[in-house]
XYZ file of C-alpha atoms in Angstrom:
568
model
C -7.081 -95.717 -8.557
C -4.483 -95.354 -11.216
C -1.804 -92.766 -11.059
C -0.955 -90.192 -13.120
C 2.558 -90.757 -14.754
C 4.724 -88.085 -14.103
C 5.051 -85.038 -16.002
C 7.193 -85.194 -19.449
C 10.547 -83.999 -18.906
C 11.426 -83.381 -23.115
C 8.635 -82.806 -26.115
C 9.801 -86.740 -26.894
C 8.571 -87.985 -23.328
C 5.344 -85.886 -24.584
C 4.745 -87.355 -28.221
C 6.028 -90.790 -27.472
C 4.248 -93.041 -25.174
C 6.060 -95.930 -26.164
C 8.943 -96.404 -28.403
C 9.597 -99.550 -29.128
C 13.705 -100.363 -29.169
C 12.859 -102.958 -32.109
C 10.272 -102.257 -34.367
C 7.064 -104.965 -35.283
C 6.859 -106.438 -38.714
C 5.825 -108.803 -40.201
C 7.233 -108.501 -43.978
C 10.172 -106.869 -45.443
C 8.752 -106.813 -48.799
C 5.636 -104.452 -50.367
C 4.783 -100.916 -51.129
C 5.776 -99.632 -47.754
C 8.535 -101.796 -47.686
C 11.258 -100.057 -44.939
C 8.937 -96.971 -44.061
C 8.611 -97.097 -40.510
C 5.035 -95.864 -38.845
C 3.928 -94.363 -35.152
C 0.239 -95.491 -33.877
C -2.090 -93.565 -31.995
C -2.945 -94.619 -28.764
C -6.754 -95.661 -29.571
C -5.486 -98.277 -31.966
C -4.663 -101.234 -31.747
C -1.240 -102.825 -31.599
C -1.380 -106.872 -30.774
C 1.479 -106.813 -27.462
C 1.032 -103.409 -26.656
C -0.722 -101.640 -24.235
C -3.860 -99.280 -25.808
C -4.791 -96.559 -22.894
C -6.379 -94.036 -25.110
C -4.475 -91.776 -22.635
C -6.277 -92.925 -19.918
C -4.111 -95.773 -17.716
C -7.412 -96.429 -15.703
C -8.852 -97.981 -18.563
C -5.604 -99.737 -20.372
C -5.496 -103.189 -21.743
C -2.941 -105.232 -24.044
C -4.307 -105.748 -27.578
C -4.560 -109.065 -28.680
C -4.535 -108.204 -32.116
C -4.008 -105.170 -34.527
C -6.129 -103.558 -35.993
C -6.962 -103.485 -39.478
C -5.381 -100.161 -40.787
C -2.560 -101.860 -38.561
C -2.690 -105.245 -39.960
C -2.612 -103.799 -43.930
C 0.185 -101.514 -42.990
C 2.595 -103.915 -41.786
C 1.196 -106.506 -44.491
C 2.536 -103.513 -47.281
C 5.686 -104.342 -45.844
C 6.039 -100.975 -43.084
C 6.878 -101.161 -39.310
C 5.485 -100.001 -36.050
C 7.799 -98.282 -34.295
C 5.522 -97.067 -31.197
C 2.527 -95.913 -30.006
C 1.965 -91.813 -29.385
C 0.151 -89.627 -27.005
C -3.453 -87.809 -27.693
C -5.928 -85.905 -25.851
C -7.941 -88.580 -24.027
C -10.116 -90.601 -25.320
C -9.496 -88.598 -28.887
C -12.128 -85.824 -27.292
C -9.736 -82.738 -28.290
C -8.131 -80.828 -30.796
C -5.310 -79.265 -29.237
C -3.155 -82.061 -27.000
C -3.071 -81.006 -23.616
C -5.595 -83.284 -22.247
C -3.161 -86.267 -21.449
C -2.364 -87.081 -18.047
C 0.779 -88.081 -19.874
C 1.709 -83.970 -20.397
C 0.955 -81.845 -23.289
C 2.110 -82.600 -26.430
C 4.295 -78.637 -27.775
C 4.218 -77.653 -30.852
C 7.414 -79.036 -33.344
C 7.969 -75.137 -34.221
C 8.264 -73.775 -30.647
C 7.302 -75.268 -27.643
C 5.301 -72.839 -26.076
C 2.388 -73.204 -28.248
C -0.043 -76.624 -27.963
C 0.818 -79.268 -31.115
C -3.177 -79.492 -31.847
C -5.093 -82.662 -31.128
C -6.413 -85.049 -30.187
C -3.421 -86.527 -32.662
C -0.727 -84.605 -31.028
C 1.518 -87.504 -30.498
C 1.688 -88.546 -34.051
C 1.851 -84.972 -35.672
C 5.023 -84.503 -33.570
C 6.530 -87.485 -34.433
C 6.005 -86.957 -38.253
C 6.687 -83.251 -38.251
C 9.984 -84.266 -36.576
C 11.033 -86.244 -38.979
C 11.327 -89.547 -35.950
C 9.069 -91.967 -38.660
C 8.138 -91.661 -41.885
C 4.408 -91.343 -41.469
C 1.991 -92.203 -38.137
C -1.869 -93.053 -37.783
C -4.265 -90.597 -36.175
C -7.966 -90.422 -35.942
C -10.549 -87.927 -36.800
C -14.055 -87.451 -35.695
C -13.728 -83.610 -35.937
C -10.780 -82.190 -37.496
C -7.850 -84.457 -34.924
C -5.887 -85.641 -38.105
C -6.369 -82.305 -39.791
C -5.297 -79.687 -37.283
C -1.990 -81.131 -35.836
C -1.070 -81.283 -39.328
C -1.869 -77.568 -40.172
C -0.224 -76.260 -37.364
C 2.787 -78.521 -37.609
C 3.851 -78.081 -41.400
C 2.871 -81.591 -41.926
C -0.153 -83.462 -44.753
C -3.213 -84.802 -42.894
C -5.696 -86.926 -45.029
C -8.741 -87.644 -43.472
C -10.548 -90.515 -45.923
C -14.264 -90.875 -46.805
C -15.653 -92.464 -43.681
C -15.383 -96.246 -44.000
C -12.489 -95.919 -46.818
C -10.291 -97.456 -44.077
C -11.347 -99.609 -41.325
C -11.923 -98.545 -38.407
C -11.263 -101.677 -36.457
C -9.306 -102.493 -33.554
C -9.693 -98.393 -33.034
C -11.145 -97.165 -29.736
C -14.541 -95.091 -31.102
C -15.303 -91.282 -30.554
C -17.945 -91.223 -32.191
C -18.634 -94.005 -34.047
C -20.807 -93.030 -36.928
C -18.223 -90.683 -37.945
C -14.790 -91.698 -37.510
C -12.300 -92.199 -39.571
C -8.537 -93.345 -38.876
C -6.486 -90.301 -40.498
C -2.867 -90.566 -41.791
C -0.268 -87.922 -41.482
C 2.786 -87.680 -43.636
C 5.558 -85.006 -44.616
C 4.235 -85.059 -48.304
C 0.815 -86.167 -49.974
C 2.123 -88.683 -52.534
C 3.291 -90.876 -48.869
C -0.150 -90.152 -47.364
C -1.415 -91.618 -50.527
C 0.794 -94.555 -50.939
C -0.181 -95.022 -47.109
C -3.882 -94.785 -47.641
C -4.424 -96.794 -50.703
C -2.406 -100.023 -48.978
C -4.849 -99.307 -45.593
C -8.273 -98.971 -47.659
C -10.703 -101.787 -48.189
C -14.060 -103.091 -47.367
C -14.451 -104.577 -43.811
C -17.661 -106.670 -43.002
C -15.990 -107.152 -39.556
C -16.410 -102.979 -39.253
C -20.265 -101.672 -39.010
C -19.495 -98.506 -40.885
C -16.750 -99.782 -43.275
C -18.388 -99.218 -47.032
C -17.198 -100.348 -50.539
C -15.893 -96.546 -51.727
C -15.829 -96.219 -56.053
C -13.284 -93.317 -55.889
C -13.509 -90.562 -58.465
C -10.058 -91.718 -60.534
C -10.297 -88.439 -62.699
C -8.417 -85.385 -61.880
C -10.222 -82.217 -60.769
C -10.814 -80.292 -63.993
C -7.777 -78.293 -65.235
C -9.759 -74.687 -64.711
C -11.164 -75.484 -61.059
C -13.789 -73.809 -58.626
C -13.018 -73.743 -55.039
C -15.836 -72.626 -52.396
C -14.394 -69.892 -49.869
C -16.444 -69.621 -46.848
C -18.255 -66.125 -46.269
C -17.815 -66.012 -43.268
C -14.179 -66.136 -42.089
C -12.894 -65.951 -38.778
C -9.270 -65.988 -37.413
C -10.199 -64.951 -33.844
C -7.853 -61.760 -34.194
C -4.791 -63.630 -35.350
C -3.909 -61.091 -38.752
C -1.057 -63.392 -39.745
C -3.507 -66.442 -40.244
C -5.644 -64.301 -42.286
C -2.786 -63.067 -44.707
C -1.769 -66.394 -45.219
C -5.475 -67.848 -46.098
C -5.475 -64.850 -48.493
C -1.782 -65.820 -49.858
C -3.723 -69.654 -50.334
C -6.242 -68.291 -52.238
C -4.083 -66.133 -54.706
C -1.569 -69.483 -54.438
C -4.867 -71.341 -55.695
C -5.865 -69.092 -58.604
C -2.153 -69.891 -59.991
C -3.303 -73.614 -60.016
C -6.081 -72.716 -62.829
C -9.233 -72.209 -59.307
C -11.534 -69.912 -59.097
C -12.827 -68.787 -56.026
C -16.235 -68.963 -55.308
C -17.611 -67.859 -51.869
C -20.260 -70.039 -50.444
C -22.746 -69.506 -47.788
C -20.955 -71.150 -44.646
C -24.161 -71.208 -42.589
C -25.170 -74.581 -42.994
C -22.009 -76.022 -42.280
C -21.000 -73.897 -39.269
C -24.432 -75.116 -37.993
C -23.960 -78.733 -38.663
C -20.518 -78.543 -36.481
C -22.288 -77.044 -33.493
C -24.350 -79.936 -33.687
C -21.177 -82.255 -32.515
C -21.046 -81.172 -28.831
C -24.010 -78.638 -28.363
C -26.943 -81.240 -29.014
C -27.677 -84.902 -28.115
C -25.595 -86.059 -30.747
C -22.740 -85.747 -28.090
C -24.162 -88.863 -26.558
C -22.360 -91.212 -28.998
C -19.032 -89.713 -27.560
C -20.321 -91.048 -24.020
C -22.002 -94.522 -25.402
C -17.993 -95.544 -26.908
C -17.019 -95.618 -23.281
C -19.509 -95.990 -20.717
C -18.637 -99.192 -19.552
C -15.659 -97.854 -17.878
C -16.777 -94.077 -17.354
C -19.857 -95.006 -15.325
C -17.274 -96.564 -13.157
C -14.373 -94.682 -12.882
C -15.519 -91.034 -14.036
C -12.610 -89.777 -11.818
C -9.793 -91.016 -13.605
C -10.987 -89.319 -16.501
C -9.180 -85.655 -17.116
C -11.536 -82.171 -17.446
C -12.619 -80.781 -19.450
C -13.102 -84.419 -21.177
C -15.258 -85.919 -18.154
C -17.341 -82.954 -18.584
C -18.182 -83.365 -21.847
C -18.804 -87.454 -21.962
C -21.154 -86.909 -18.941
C -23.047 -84.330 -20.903
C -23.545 -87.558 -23.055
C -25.614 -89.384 -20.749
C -28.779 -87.237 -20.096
C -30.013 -86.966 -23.401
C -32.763 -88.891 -24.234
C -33.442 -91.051 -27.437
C -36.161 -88.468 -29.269
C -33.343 -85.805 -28.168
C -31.069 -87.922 -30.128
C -33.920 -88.368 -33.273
C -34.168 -84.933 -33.429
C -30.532 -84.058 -33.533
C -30.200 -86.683 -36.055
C -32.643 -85.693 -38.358
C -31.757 -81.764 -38.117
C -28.315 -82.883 -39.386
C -29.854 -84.103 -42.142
C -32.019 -81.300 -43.259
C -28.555 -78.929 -42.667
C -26.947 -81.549 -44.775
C -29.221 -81.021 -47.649
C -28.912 -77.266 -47.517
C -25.090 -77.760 -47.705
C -25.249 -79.819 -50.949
C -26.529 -77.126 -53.006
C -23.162 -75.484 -53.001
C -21.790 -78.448 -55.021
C -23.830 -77.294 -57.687
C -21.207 -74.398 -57.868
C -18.074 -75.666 -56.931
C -15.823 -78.519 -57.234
C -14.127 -78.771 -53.710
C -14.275 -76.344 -50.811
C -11.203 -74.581 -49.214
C -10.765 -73.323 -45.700
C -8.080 -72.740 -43.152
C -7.336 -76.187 -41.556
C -6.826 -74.167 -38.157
C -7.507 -70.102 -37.961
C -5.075 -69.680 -35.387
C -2.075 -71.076 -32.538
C -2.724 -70.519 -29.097
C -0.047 -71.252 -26.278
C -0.045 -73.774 -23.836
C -0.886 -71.752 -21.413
C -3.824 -69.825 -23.252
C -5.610 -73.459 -23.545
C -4.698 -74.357 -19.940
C -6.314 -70.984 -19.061
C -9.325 -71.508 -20.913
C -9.552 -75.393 -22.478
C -13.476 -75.216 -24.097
C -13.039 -71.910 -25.451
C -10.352 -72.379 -27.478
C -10.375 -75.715 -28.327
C -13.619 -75.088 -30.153
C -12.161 -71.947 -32.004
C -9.380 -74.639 -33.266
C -12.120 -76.346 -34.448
C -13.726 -73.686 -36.322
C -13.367 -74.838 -40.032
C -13.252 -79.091 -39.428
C -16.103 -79.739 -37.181
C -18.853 -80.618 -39.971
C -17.152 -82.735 -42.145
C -17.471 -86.051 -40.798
C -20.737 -85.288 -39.902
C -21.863 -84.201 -43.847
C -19.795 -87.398 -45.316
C -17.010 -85.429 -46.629
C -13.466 -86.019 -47.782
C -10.377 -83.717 -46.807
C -6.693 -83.394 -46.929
C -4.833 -80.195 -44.713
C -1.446 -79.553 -46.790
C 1.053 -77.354 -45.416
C 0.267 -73.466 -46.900
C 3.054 -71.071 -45.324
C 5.463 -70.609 -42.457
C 4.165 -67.274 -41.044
C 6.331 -63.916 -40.259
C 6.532 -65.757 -36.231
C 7.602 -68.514 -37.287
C 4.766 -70.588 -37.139
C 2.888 -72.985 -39.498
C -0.296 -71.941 -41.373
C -2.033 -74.911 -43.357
C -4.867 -75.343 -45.544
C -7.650 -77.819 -45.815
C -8.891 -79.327 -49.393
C -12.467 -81.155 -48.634
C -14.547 -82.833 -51.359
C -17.837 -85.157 -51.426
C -17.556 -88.361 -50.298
C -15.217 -90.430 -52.664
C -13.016 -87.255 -53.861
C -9.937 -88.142 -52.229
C -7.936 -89.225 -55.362
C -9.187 -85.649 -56.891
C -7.943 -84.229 -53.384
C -4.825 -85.941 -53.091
C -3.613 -84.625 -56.944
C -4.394 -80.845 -55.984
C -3.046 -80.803 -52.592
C 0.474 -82.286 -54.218
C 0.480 -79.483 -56.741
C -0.407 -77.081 -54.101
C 2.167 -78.328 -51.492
C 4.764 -78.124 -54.066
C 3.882 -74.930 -55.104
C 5.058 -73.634 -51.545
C 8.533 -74.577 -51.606
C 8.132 -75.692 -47.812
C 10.577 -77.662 -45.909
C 9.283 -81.334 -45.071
C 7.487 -80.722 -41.330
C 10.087 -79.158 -38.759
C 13.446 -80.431 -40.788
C 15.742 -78.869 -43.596
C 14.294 -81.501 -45.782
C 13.435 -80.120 -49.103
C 10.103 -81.895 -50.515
C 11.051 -84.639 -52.950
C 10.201 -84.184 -56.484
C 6.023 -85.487 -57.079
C 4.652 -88.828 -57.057
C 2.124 -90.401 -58.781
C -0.933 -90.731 -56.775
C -2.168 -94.344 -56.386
C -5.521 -95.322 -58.152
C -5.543 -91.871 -60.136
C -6.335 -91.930 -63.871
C -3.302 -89.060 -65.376
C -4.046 -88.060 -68.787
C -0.781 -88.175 -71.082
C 0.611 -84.692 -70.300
C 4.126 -83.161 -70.422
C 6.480 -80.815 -68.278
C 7.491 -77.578 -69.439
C 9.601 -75.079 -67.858
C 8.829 -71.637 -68.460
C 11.760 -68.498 -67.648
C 10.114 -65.172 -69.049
C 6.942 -64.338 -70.249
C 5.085 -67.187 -69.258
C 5.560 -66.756 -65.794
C 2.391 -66.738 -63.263
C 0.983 -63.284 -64.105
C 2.896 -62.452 -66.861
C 1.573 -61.292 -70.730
C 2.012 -64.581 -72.124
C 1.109 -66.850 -69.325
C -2.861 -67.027 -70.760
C -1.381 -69.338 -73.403
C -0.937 -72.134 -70.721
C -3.964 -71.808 -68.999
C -6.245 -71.378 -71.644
C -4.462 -74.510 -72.969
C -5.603 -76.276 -69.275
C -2.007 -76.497 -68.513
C -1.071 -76.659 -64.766
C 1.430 -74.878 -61.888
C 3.910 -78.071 -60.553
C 6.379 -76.082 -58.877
C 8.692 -73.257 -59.070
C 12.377 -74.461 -58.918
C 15.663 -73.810 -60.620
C 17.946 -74.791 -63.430
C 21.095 -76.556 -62.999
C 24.283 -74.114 -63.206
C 24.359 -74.920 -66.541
C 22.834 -71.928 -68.313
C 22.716 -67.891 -69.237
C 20.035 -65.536 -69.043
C 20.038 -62.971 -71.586
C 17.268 -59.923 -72.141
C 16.701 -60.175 -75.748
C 16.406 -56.692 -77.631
C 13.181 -56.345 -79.862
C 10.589 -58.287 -78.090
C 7.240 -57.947 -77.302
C 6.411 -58.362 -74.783
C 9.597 -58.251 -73.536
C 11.603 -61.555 -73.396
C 14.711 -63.360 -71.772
C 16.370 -66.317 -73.776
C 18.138 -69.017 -72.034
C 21.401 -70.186 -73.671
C 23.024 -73.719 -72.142
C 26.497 -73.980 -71.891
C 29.343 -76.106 -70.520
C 28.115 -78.167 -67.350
C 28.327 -76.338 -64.326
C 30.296 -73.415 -65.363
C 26.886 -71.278 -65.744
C 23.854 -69.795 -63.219
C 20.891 -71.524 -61.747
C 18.151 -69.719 -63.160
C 14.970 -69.491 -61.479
C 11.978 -71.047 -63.352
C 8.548 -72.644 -63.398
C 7.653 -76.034 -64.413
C 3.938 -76.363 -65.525
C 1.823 -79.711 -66.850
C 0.039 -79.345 -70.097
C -2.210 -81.895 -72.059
C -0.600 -83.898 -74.467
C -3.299 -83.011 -76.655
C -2.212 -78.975 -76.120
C 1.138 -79.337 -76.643
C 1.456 -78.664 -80.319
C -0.421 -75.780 -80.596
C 0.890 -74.101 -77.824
C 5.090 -75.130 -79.847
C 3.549 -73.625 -82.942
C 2.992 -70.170 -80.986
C 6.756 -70.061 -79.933
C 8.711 -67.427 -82.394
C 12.260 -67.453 -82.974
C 14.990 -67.254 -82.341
C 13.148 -69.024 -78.747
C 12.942 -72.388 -79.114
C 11.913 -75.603 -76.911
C 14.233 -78.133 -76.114
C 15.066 -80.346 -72.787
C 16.037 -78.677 -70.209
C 17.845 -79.696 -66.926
C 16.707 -78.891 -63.776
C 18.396 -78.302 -60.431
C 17.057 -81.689 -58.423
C 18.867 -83.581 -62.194
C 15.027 -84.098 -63.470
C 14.576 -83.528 -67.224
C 11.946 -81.488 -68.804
C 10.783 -79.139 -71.770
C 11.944 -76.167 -71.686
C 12.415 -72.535 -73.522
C 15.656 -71.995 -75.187
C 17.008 -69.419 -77.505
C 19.167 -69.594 -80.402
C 23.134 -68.544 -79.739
C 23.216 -65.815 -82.434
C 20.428 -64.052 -80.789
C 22.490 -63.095 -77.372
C 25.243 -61.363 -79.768
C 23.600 -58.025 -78.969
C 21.418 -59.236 -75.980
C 22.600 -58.411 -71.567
C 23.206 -60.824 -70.153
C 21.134 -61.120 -66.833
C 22.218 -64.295 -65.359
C 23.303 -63.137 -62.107
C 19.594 -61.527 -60.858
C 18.851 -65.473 -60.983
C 15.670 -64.939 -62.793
C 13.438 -62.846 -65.210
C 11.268 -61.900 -62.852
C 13.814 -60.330 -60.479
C 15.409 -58.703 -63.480
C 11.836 -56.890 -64.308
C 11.768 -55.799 -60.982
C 14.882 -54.371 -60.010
C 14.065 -52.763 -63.547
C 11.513 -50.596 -62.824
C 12.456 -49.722 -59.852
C 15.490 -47.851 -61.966
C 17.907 -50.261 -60.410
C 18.970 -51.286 -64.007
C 18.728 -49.504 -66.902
C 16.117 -50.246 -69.011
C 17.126 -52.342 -72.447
């Protein structure tokens, strides 16, 4: 019998189980050229070991994988393989003889699974993006509760092989990243058909945008297990959303809640104990609990059991489809809570299914998703949401959750990082739009903002000026207005703004609503980007306050009325 390997002594001895001192390539040159990438231990690494977290059943690859193989062919690097809840049956990474993988915020609370070992590494900031899997939510909940992107693909966008199954039927390798646009970049050099992998499929992705006035399905039946900070920051996600042009729509989660039960609670859970029976009927006891538990459950089902399950999967899956009659992706939590380490020591089924609440179904109905970071909560801990769409969606997917991720104004996982400017998504079809920076009001919320959106124009981000400006409240407006006035280089305020996208084919009717003495021009932004902006004339400011030092109109309006400042 094998033995255990000792307990980690650091979070790294946790996520890593080996870190290679020189990293494997193969090419120096290609779209992922100098990116450096951490595996999962169910894949496939030619020359390294693949233990699945079990060392019982270890063997040296001969060869990579596929997703591997692409990767390093793109021009990226393997820099080691991670730790995961055993045989990817998990979602919270403490079922590794190897230790428990902590969370990158605080320790004391489990990373999520069964990717642990790759969420940590990314959220850390150790490589620049790292492989998971996903049968039920593993590359979408170490991402949500670690501040990190997780893209889960249409099953059989990316090849699954060279990966140690789950489930077969429904996995998919998974990809997590500190921002979409790399998750993308990552995904489009893995994806392509594989006759050497039974459930690899030729994918036509839908290369149009979602449409510039969205409708996002909102579960009606939400559950955060008493955690109130998790459901604040869902509602925050939703209000976030509606700033993006959505409109929520709440759908009847029945169908879907169903389908997920259907993963572990009927004979369906037999596929989980067919991926690795040769060994298990062998060496059951060098398999951890609860996992042993459940891949023995596997085994007594018997093959009209596993018709039956099949085929009431199907009929749930049809009952499910009718919401896309209403809505153009669906939105949930990607995790409604954190527990501790010790809370899923104490009580490992339990609450690993509660993690699971909101991913569970959508391998199992064909769906796309992407989890993008949503919030850091009041604790200090990471609240993410999950974007899913039909099968083929995940351009449409990738384009929202970069808006929305940028919207937040998080960090880049666990670091200081700020999140780079946005990328174009790979394979998406952009309409010719332009950028324009907005500082009074056509704020979010504001009087004047309904001549954007009605125009289909969209939220980027919410960012700065460089010092190079003045703010001025401009007497005789209305609505009120501020007027921005550039002067010398760096000898004025940053003034806070937001930068929205509107349709070429918009723009001039939405210039010839501008009165003076406002004006657009270019303006610079903090990061040194360029973009359209609102500007006022210089004789307008002669009887005009100057408001530059609240930083923004908005905080002007509200110190305002709360008889702070006098009003103008």
């Amino acid at each position: 019998m094998v033995q255990t390997p000792p307990p980690p002594r650091t979070a790294e001895d946790a996520a890593w189980i080996l870190r290679l001192a020189t990293p494997i390539s193969t090419t120096a040159h290609g779209p992922l050229a100098g990116l450096h990438f951490a595996v999962k231990d169910n894949i496939d690494v030619a020359g390294l070991p693949t233990t699945a977290a079990c060392p019982g059943f270890g063997y040296r690859a001969d060869e990579h994988a596929m997703v591997v193989q692409r990767l390093l062919d793109a021009g990226a690097s393997v820099a080691g393989k991670t730790n995961m809840d055993q045989f990817a049956c998990g979602l919270n990474g403490t079922r590794s003889p190897y230790g428990p993988v902590p969370n990158a915020f605080d320790a004391r609370y489990v990373c999520g699974g069964s990717s642990s070992g790759s969420a940590w590494t990314v959220a850390r900031g150790q490589v620049d993006f790292a492989l998971g899997t996903d049968t039920a939510g593993s590359g979408r909940v170490p991402a949500g509760l670690n501040n990190i992107v997780g893209l889960k693909p249409s099953k059989g966008l990316v090849s699954a092989r060279g990966v140690l199954p789950a489930a077969q039927s429904v996995d998919c390798v998974s990809i997590f990243a500190p921002t979409v646009a790399l998750a993308a970049r990552v995904r489009h050099a893995a994806m392509g058909h594989d006759c050497a992998d039974p459930y690899s499929r030729r994918l036509r992705l839908e290369r149009s945008p979602y449409p510039q006035r969205f409708r996002f399905g909102v579960p009606d039946e939400l559950v955060f297990f008493g955690d109130e900070l998790a459901r604040a920051a869902f509602a925050d996600a939703v209000a976030r959303l509606r700033e993006l042009g959505g409109t929520p729509v709440t759908i009847d989660y029945r169908p879907l809640r169903e389908a997920a039960s259907l993963l572990y609670d009927s004979a369906l859970v037999a596929e989980r104990y067919a991926a690795v029976r040769a060994f298990f009927d062998g060496h059951a006891d060098e398999v951890v609990e609860p996992v042993r538990g459940i891949l023995a459950s596997g085994s007594g089902y018997a093959a009209w059991e596993l018709c039956e399950a099949q085929t009431r999967l199907r009929a749930l899956a049809q009952r499910a489809d009718a919401m896309w009659e209403h809505i153009d992706l669906l939105v949930v939590p990607t995790a409604p809570t954190h527990y501790t380490i010790a809370q899923m020591h104490a009580d490992p089924v339990a609450l690993n299914r509660n993690l699971g609440a909101y991913t569970n179904f959508v391998n199992l109905l064909d769906y796309a998703a992407l989890s993008v970071p949503s919030t850091l909560r009041a604790d200090g801990l990471p609240f993410g949401i999950t974007l899913i769409g039909r099968s083929g969606s995940d351009l449409q997917l990738a384009e929202l959750g970069q808006r929305y991720h940028h919207a937040t104004g998080l960090p880049q996982g666990a670091t200081d990082l700020p999140l780079p400017a946005p990328a174009a998504i790979p394979g998406l079809a952009v309409p010719a739009t332009v950028k324009l920076a907005v500082v009074g009001a056509h704020l979010s919320g504001m009087a004047l903002n309904p001549q954007l959106t009605e125009r289909g124009a969209r939220l980027l981000a919410r960012t700065e000026t460089a010092p190079d400006y003045r703010l001025f409240a401009l007497p005789g407006t209305t609505p009120p207005k501020p007027g921005l006035l550039r002067i010398d280089p760096g000898m004025g305020h940053r003034i806070a703004v937001e930068v929205w996208e509107m349709p070429m084919e918009q723009y001039g009717s939405f210039v010839a609503l501008v009165p003076p003495p406002l004006a657009i021009a270019t303006l610079r932004l903090a990061d040194g980007s360029a973009v359209q902006g609102f500007v006022c004339e210089a004789f307008s400011i002669l009887d005009a306050r100057d408001i530059s030092h609240f930083g923004g109109w908005r905080a002007y309006l509200a110190l305002q009325r709360s008889d702070a400042v006098p009003a103008f």
